[in-house]
Short mmCIF file of C-alpha atoms and ligand atoms in Angstrom, two decimals:
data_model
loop_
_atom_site.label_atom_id
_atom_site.label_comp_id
_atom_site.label_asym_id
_atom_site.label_seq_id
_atom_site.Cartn_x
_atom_site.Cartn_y
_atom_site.Cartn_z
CA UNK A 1 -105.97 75.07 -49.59
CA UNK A 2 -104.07 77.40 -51.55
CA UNK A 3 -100.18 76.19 -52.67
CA UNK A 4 -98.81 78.85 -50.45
CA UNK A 5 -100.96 78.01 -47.44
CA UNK A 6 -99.73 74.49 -48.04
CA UNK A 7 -96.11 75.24 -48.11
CA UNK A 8 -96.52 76.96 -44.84
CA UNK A 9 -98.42 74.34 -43.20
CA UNK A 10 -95.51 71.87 -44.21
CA UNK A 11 -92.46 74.46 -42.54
CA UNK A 12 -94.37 74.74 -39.56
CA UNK A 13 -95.21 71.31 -39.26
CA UNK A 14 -91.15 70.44 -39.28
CA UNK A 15 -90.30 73.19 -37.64
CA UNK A 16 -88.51 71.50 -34.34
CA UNK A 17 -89.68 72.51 -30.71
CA UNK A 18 -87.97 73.63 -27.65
CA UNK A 19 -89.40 69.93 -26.27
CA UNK A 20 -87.68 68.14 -28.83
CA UNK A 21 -84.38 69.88 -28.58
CA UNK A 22 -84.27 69.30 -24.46
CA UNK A 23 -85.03 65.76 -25.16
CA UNK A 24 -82.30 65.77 -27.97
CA UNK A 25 -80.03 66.89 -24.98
CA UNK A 26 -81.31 65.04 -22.24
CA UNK A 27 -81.85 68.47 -20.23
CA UNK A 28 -83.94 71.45 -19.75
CA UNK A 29 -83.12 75.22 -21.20
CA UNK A 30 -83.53 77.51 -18.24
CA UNK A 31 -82.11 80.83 -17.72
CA UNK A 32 -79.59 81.06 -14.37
CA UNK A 33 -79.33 85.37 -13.97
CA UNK A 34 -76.66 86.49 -11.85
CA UNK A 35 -77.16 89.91 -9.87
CA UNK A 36 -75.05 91.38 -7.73
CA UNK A 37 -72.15 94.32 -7.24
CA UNK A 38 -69.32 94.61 -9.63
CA UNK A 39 -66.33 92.42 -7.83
CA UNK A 40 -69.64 90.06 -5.56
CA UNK A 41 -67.72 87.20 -7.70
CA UNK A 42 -70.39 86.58 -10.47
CA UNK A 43 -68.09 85.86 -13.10
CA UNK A 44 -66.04 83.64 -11.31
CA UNK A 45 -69.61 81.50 -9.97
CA UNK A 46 -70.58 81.35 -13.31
CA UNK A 47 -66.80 79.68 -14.61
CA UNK A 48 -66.98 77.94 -12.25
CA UNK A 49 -70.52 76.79 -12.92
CA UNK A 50 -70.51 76.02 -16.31
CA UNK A 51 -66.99 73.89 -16.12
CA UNK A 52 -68.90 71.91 -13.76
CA UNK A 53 -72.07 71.45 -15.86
CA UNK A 54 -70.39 70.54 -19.07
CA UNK A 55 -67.95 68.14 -17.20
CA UNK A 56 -71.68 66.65 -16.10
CA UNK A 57 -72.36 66.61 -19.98
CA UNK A 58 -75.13 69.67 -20.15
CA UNK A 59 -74.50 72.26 -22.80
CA UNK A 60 -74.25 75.78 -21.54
CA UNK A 61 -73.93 79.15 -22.55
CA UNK A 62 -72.51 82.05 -20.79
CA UNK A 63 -73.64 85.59 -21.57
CA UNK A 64 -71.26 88.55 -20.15
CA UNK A 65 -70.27 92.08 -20.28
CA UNK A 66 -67.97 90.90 -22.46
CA UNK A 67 -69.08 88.89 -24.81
CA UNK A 68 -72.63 91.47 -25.14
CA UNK A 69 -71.34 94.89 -24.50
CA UNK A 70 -68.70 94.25 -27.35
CA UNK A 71 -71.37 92.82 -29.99
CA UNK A 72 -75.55 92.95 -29.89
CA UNK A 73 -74.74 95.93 -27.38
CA UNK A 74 -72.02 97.78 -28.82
CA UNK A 75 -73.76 100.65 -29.79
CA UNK A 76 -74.99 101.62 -26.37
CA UNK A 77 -73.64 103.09 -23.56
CA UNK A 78 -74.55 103.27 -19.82
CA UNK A 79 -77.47 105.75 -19.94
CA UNK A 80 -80.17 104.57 -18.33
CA UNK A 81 -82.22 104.35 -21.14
CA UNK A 82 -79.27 102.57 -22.61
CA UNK A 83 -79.02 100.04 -19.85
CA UNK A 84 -82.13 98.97 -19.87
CA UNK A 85 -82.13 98.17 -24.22
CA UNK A 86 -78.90 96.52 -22.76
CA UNK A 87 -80.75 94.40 -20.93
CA UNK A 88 -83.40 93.85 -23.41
CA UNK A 89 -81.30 92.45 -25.95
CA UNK A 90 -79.36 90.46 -23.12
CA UNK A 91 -82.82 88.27 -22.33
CA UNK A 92 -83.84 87.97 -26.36
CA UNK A 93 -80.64 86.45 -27.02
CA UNK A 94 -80.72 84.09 -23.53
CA UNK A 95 -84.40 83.24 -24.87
CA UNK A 96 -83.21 82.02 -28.10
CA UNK A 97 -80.52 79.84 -26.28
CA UNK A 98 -82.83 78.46 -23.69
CA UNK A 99 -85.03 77.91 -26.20
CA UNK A 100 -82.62 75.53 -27.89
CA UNK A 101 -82.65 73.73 -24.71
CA UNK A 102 -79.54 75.19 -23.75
CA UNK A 103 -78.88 76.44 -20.31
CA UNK A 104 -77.87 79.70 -19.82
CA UNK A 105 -76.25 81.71 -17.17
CA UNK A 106 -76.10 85.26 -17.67
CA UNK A 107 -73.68 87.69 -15.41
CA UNK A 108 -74.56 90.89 -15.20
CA UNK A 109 -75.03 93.96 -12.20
CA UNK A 110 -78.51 94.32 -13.51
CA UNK A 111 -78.15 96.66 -10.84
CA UNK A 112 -82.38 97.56 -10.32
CA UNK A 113 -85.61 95.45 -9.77
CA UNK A 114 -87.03 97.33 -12.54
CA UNK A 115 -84.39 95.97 -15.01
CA UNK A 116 -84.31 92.41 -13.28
CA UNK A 117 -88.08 92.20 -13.75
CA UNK A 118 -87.80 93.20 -17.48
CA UNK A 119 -85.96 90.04 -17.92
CA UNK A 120 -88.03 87.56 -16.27
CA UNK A 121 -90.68 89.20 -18.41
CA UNK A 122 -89.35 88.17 -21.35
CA UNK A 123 -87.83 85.16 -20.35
CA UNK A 124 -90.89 83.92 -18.46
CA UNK A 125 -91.19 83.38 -14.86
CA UNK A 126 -90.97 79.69 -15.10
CA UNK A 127 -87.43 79.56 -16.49
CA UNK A 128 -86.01 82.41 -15.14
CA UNK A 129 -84.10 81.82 -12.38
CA UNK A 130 -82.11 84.72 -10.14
CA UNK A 131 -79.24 84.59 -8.54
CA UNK A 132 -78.37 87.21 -5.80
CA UNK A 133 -74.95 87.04 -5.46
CA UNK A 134 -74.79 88.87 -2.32
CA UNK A 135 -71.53 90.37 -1.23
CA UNK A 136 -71.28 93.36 0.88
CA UNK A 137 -70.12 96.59 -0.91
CA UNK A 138 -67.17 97.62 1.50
CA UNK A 139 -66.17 93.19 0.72
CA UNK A 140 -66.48 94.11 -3.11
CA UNK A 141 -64.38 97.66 -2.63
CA UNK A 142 -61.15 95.46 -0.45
CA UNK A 143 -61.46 93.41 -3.82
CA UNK A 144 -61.32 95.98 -6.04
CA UNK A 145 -61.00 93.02 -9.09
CA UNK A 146 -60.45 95.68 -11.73
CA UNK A 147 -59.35 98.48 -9.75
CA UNK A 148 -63.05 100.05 -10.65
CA UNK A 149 -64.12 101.16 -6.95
CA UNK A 150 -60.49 103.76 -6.90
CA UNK A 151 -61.32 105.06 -9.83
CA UNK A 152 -65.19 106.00 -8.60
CA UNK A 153 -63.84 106.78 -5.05
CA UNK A 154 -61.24 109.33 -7.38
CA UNK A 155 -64.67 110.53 -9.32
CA UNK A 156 -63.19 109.30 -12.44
CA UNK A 157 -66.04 106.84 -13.11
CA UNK A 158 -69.55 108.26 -12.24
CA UNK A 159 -72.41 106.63 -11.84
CA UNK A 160 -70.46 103.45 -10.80
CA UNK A 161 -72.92 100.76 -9.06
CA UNK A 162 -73.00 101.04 -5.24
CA UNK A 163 -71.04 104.61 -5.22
CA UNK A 164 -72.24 106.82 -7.19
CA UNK A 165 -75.32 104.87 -8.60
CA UNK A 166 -77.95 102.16 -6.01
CA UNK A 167 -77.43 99.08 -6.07
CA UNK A 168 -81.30 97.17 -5.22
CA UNK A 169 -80.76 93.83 -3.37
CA UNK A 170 -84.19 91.38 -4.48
CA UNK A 171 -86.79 90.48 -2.21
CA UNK A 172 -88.18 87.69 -3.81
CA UNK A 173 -87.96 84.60 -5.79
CA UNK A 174 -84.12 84.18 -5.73
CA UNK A 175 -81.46 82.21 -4.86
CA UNK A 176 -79.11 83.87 -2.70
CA UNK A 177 -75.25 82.89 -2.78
CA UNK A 178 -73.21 84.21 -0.07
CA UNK A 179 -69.30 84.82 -1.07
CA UNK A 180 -68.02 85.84 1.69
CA UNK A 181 -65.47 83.93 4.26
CA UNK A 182 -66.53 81.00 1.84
CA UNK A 183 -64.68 79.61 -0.74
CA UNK A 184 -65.11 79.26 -4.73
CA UNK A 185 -66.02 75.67 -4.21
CA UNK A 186 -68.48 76.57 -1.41
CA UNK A 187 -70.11 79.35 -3.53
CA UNK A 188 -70.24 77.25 -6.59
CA UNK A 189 -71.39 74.05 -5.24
CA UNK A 190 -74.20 76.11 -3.37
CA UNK A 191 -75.47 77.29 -6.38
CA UNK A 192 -75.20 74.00 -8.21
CA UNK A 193 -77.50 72.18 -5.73
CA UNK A 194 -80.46 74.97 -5.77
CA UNK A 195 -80.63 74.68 -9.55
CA UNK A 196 -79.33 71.00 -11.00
CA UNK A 197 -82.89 69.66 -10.21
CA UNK A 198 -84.37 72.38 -12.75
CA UNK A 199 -82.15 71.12 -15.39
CA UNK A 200 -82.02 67.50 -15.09
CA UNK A 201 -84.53 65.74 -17.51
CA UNK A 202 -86.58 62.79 -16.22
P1 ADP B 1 -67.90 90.15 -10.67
O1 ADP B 1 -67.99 89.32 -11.94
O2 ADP B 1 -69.15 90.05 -9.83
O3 ADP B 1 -67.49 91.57 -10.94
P2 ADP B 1 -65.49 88.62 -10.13
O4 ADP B 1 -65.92 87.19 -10.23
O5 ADP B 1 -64.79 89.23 -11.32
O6 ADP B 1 -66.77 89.52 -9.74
O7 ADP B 1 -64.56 88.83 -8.87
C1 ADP B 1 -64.81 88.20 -7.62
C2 ADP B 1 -63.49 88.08 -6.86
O8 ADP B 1 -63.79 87.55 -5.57
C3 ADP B 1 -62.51 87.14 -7.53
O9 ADP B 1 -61.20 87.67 -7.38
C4 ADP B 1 -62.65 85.86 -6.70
O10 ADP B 1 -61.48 85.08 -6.68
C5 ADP B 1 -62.97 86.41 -5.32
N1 ADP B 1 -63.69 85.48 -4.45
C6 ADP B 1 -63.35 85.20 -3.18
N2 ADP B 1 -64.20 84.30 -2.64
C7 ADP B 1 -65.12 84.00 -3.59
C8 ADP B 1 -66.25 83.13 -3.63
N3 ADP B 1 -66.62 82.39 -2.58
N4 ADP B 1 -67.00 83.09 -4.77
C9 ADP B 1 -66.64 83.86 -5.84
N5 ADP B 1 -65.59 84.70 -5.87
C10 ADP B 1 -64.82 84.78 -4.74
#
């Protein structure tokens, strides 16, 4: 064996898996994706959600529009080509996390299946786990959170998801949250029972 060839047997032999980090933790990296129109309450599920985890003890991480679009995004804007490299980036860097064992919930329209299905690709089907948080439109416009659905109503936003631009609801493999004439609470602790069995290690 030459030295070199040695050296790099001996880094990849120390290297540390995703196993031994989830043991390390005493839980299992997974990937929770939130879908659903702007105002359908995803970033107030996934507050919600990850006070309740760590108060349980299981490290999270919580990718956003803000904390993405401001950083590994910030040169791109909402193109569709755009979007989708968005999107890319999004599941490399939620890889990396899970992959540490952590779990992470990511909040974001992800407004098409195409795009949805380009992060379970590189996520993996196994750990990828979506969310529909499924809110009618005309509930998410008598919100109006951010004042966004005036503006696109006004034209001053185009493109905006479920105005101007389609929002696709998914048809398979997903947990559905309802938000409507339910509470936080109820929302939350729906979504917390469908997925604390995927992150619990035994
Ligand atoms: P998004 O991140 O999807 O744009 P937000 O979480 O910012 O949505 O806004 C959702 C709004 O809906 C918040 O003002 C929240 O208080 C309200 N809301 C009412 N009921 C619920 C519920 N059951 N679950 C989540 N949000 C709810």
């Amino acid at each position: 064996m030459k030295s070199e060839d040695r050296n790099l047997h001996t880094v990849f032999d120390e290297l540390l898996n995703r196993k031994d980090k989830e043991k390390l933790l005493s839980q299992r990296g997974i990937v929770i994706w939130l879908t659903g129109l702007s105002g359908s309450g995803k970033t107030t599920i996934a507050n919600h959600l990850e006070r309740r985890l760590n108060s349980e003890g299981i490290i999270t991480k919580l990718l956003d529009g803000d904390n993405i679009r401001t950083g590994v995004g910030n040169n791109l804007g909402f193109s569709t080509e755009d979007r989708a490299e968005n999107i890319r980036r999004i599941a490399e860097v939620a890889k990396l996390f899970m992959n540490t064992g952590i779990v992470t919930i990511c909040s974001f329209i992800s407004p098409t299946k195409e795009i949805r299905a380009k992060a379970r690709a590189i996520i993996g089907t196994a750990d990828f786990h979506e969310v529909f948080i499924n809110t009618p439109l005309e509930i998410c416009e008598k919100r109006d959170v951010k004042g966004l659905y005036q503006k696109a109503r006004a034209g001053e936003i185009t493109n905006f998801t479920g105005i101007g631009a389609p929002y696709e609801n998914p048809d398979n493999d997903y947990i559905e949250i309802v938000t409507n004439n339910k509470t936080i609470d109820d929302s939350v602790t729906s979504l917390y029972q469908q997925i604390i069995k995927k992150i619990k290690w035994s």
